[in-house]
Coordinates of C-alpha atoms in Angstrom, one line a residue:
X1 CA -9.0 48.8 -0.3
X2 CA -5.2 48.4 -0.7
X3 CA -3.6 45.3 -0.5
X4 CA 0.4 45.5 -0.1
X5 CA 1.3 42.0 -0.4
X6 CA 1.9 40.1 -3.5
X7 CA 2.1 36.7 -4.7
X8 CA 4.8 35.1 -6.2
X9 CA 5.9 31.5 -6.7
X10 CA 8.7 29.5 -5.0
X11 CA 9.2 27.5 -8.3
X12 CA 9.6 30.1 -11.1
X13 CA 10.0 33.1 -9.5
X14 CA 6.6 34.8 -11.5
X15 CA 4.6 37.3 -9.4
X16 CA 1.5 38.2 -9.6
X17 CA -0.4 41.1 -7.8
X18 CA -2.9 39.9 -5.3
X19 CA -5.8 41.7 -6.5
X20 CA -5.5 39.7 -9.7
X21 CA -7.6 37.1 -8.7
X22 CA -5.1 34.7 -10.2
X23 CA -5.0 32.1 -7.7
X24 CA -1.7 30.3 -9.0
X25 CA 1.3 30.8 -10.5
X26 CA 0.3 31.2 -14.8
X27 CA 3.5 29.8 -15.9
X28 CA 4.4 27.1 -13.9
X29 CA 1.1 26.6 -12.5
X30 CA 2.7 26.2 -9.0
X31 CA 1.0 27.3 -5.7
X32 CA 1.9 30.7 -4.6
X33 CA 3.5 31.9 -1.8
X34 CA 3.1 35.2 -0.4
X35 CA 5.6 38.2 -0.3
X36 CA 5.0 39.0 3.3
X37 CA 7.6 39.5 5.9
X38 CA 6.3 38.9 10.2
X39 CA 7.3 40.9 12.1
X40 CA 8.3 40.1 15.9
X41 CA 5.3 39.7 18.2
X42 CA 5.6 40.9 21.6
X43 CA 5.2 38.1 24.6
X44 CA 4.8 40.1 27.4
X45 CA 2.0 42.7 25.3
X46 CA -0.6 39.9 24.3
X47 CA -1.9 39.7 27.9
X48 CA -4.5 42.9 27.2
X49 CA -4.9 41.6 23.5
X50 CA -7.8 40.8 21.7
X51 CA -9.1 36.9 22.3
X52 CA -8.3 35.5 19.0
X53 CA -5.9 34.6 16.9
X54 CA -6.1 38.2 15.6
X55 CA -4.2 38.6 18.5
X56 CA -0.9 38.1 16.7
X57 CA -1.1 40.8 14.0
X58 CA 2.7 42.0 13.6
X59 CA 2.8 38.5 12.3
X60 CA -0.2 38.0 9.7
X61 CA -0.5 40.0 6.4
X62 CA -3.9 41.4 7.3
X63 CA -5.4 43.5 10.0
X64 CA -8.7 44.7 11.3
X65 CA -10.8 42.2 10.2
X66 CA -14.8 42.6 9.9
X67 CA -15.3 39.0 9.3
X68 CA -14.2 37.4 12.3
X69 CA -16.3 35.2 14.6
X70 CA -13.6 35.2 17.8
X71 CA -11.7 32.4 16.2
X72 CA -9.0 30.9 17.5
X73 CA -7.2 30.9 21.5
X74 CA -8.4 27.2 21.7
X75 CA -7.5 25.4 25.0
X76 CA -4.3 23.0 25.3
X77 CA -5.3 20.3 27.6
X78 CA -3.3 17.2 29.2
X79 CA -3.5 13.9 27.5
X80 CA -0.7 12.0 29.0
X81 CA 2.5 13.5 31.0
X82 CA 4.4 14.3 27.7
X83 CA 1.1 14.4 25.2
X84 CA -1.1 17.5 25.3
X85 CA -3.9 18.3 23.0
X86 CA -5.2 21.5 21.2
X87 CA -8.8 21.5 21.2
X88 CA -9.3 23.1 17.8
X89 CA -12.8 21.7 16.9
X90 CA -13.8 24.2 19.3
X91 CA -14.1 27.0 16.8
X92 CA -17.1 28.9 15.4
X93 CA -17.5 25.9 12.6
X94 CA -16.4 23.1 14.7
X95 CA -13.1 22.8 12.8
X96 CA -9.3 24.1 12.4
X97 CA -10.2 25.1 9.3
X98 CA -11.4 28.8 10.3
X99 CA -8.1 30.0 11.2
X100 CA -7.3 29.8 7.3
X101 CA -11.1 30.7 6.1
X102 CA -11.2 33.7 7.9
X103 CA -8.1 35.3 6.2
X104 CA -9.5 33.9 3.0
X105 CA -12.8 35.3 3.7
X106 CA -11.5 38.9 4.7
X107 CA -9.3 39.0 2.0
X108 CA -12.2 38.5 -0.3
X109 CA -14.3 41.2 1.3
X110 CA -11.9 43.8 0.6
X111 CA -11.1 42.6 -3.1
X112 CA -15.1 42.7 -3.7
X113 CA -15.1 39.5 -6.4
X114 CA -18.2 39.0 -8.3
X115 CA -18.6 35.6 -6.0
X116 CA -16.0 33.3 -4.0
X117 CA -15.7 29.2 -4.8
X118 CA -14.2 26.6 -2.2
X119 CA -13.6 23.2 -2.9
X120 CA -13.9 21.2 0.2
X121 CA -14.3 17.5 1.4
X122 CA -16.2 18.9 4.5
X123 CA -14.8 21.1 7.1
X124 CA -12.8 23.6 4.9
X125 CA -16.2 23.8 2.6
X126 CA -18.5 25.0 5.8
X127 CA -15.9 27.2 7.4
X128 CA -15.8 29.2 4.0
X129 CA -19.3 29.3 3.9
X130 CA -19.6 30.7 7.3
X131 CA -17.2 33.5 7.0
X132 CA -18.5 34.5 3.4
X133 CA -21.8 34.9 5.1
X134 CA -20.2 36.6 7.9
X135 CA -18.6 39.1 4.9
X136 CA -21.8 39.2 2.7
X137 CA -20.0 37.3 -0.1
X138 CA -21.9 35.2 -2.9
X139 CA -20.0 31.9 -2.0
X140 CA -20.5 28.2 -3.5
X141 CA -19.0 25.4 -2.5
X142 CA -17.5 22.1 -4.0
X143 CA -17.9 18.7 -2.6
X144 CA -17.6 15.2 -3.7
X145 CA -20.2 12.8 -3.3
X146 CA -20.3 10.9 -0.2
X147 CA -19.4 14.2 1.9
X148 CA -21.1 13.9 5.6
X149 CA -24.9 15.0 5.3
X150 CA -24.2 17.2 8.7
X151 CA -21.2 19.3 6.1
X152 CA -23.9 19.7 3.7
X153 CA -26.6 20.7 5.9
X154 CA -23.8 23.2 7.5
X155 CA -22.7 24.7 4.3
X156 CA -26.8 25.1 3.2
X157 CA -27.8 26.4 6.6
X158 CA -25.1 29.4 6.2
X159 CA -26.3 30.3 2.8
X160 CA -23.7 29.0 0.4
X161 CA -24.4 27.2 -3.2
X162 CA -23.4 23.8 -2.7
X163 CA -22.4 21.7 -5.9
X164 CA -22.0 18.2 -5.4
X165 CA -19.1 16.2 -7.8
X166 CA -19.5 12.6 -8.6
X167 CA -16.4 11.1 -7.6
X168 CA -13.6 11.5 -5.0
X169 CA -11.7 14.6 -3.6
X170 CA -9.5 15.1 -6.3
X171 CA -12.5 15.1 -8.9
X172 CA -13.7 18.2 -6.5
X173 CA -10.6 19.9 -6.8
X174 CA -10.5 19.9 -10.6
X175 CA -13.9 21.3 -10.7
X176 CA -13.8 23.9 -8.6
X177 CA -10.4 24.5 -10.7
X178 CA -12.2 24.9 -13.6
X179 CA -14.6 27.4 -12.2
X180 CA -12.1 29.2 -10.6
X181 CA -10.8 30.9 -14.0
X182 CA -13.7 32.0 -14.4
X183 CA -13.8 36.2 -14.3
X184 CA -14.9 37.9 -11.3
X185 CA -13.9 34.3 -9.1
X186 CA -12.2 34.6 -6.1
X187 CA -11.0 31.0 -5.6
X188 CA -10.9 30.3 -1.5
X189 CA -8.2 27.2 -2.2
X190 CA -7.1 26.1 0.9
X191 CA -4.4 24.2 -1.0
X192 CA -2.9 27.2 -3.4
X193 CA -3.6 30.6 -1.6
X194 CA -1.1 31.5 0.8
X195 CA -3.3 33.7 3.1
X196 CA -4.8 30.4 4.7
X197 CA -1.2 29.3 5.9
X198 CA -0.9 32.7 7.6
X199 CA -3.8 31.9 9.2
X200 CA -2.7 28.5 10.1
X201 CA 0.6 29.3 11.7
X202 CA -1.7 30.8 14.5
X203 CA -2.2 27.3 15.6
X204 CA 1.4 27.4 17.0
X205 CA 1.7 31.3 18.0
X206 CA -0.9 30.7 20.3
X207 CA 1.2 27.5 21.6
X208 CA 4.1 29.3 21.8
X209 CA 2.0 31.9 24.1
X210 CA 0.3 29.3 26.2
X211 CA 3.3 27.6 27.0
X212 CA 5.3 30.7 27.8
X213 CA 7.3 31.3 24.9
X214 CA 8.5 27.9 24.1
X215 CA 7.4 25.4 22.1
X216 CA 7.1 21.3 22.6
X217 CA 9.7 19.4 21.3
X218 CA 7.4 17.3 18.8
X219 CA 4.6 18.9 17.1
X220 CA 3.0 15.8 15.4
X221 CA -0.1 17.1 12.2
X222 CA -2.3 15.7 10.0
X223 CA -1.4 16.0 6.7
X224 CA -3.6 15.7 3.5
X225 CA -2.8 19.2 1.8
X226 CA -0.7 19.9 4.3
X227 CA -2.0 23.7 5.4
X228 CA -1.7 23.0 9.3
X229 CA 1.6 21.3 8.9
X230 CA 3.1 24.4 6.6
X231 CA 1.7 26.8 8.7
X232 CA 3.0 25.0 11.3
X233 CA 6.6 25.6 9.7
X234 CA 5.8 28.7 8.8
X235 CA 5.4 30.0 12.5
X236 CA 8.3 28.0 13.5
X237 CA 10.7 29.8 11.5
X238 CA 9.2 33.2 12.0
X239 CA 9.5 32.4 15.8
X240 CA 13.4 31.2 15.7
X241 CA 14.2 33.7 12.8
X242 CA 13.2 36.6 15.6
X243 CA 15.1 34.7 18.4
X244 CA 11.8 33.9 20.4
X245 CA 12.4 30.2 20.2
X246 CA 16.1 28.5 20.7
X247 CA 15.0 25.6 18.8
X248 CA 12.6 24.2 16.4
X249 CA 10.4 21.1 17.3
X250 CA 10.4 18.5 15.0
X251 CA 7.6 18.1 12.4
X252 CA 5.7 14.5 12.8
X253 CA 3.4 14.4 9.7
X254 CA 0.6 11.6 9.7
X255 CA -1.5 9.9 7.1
X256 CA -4.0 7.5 6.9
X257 CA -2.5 4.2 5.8
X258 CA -5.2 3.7 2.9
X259 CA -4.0 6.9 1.1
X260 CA -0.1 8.1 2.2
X261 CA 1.0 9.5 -0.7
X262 CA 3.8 11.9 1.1
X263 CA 4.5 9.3 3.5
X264 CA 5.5 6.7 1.0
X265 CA 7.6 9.9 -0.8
X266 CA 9.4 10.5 2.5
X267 CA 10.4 6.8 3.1
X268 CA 11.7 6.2 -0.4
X269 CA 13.6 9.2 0.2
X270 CA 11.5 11.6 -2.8
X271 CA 11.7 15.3 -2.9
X272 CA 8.0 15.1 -4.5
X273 CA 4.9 12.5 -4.6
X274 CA 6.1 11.0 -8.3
X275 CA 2.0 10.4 -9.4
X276 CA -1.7 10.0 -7.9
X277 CA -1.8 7.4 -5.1
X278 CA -4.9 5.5 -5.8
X279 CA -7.6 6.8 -4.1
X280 CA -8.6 4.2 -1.0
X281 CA -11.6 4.6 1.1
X282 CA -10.6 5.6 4.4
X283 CA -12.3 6.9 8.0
X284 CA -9.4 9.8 7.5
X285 CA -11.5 11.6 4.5
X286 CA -10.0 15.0 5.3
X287 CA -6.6 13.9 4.4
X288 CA -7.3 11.5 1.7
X289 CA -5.4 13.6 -1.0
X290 CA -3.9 11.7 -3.5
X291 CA -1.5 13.9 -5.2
X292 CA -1.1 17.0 -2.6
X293 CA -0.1 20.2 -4.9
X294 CA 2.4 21.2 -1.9
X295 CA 4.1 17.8 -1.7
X296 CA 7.7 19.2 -2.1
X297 CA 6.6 21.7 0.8
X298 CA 5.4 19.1 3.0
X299 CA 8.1 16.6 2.4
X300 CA 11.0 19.1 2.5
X301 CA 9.3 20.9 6.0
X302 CA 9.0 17.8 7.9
X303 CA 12.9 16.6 6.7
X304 CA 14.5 20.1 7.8
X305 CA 12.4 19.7 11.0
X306 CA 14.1 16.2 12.4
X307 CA 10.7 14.8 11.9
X308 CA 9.1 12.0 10.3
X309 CA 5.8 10.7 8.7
X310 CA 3.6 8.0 10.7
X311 CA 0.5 6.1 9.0
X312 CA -2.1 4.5 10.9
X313 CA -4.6 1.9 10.1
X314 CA -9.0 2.3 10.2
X315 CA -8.6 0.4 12.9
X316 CA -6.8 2.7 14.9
X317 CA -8.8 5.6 13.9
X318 CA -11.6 3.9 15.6
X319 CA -9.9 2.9 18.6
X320 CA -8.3 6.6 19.0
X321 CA -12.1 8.0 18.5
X322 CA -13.1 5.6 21.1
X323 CA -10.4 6.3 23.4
X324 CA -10.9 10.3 23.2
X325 CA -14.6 10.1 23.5
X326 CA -14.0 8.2 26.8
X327 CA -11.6 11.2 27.9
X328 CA -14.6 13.5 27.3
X329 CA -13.4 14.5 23.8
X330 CA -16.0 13.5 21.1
X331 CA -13.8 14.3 17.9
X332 CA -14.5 13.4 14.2
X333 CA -12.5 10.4 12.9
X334 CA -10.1 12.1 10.7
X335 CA -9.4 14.4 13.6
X336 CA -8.2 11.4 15.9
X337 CA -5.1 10.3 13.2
X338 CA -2.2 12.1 15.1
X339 CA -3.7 10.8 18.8
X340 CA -3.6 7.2 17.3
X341 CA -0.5 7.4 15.6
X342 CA 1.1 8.8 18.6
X343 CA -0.2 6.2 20.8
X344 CA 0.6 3.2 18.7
X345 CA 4.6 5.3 18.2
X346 CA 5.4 7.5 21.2
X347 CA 7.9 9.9 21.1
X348 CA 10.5 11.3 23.2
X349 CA 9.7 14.9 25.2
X350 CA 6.9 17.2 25.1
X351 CA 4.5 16.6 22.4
X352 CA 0.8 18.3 21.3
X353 CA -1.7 17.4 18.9
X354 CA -4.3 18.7 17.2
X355 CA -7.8 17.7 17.0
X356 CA -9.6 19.4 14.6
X357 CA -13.1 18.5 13.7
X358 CA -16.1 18.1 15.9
X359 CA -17.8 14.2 16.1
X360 CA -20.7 16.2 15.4
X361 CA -19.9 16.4 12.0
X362 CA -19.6 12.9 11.2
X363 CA -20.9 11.1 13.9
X364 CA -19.2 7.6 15.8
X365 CA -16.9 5.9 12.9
X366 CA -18.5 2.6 10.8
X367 CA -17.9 -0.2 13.0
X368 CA -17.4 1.7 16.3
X369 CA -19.6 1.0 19.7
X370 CA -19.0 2.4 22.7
X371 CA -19.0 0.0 25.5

């Protein structure tokens, strides 16, 4: 099946095609982006549209999918009078992490690799195995050691390989590197393939719908590898470069305190994260990424935004778990950073955040009781 979209890479300027199966940029060794122009998508059409984010398809780089599980078109509910939050843990695997899997997944299907590897501290790793099953793709999965026995038993149940790495997330990463230049691989990164920010940036599309064709003035995002926040920024300059917004909101990144690599970057006024922060444990796993490939992304997104980077502390990812479960919202502790950063810092105007991973999957935080 033909693909008509390339890679190439914002550094160098190399380009690759993307049925290569090279899945970065050989001479700089850069993430790639993707040579793929949106087109305008019409408000006043998506009222008869399909219910998912597929939805919005003058704007993503592939179309008529046969992998999809309905993802996407999660609700926006009140949190305060200025905070709202997207419910995105209500997807088929429980996390935000389909809208990017899904694109990843159909995009293997139709390049037909010999099998598909994701590295993955949880939610990333079970979303990829779902929609590899969904696409009847040989799929394995990397995690580190010390990933939540419900991921595991998530990724198994859907039929993926699951190999487990002795020691943290980045030891994962290099792993399932490794493999990936491997012939026949079809490497589902999150991090460097480009496809899962164009499925991210449906996260604010489907804002931008719900709210009537505007957005909030303060979109605050967790940020490990930073795909939610990109695709964020990705959708926010498709939406003003067409004229459909008259503004762009400002960009408020967080990160756990005990591993803030692109925070401490931003506040010393860095264009990139200079080396490895050292690796910290931390109830925020899903963002505990030491040396984010995309840092000059990230950190140069959330400057030409207005915004800023917020850290919070373990305890306030417990208290924010606490706090949302008693608001009927039972979401996994990494999922609660940007409700307890924003409650600890408010901001001015309209805000939303995400929450993006079930409490299933993890359970009530270490030290946590409800009372």
């Amino acid at each position: 099946m033909t693909i008509t979209t390339a890679y190439v890479c914002a550094r160098c300027g190399a380009g690759s095609s993307v049925s290569s199966l090279t899945w970065r940029c050989p001479e700089c060794l850069g993430p790639w982006e993707l040579d793929f122009t949106a087109a305008p998508v019409p408000l006043a059409s998506l009222a008869g549209r399909v219910g998912s984010l597929w939805r919005y398809e003058e704007a993503l780089p592939l179309s008529d999918p046969y992998c999809s599980l309905g993802e996407g078109r999660t609700p926006l509910v009140r949190l305060t009078d200025t905070v709202s939050a997207k419910l995105d843990f209500l997807m088929p695997t429980l996390s935000f992490k389909d809208r990017g899997a899904v694109m990843l997944a159909e995009l293997a299907r139709r390049l037909a690799p010999r099998r598909v590897i994701a590295d993955s501290s949880g939610n990333a790793g079970t979303a990829m195995a779902a929609y590899c099953a969904r696409a009847g793709l040989d799929c394995t999965v990397y995690v580190p050691e010390g990933t939540s026995p419900k991921k595991l038993e998530q990724i198994r149940a859907h039929g993926a390989r699951l190999t487990v790495v002795p020691g943290d997330r980045e030891a994962t990463a290099l792993a399932a590197r490794e493999a990936a230049d491997e012939p026949g691989t079809f490497y589902a990164s999150h991090v460097f393939n480009p496809y899962f920010l164009h499925g991210t940036k449906t996260y604010v599309y489907e804002l931008w719908e719900d709210l009537g064709g505007r957005l909030p003035d303060t979109l605050v995002v967790p940020v490990g590898n930073g795909t939610l926040l990109l695709g964020a920024a990705l959708a926010t300059s498709e939406l003003y470069a067409h004229g459909l917004i008259g503004s762009r909101p400002a960009l408020v990144a967080v990160q756990a305190e005990a591993v803030a690599p692109l925070a401490e970057a931003f506040r010393a006024g860095a264009d990139d994260v200079p080396a490895p922060a050292p690796m910290r444990a931390t109830l925020a796993e899903g963002i505990a990424i030491p040396y984010p490939p995309r840092a000059r992304q990230i950190l140069r997104a959330v400057r030409e935004s207005g915004g800023t980077f917020l850290t919070v502390t373990e305890h306030q990812l417990r208290a924010a778990q606490l706090d949302l479960a008693a608001r009927g919202l039972f979401v996994e502790s990494t999922g609660v950073a940007c409700w307890a950063a924003i409650t600890a810092e408010p901001r001015e105007g309209s805000v939303v955040v995400p929450l993006c991973g079930a409490g299933a999957k993890t359970g009530l935080a270490a030290g946590s009781r409800a009372t």
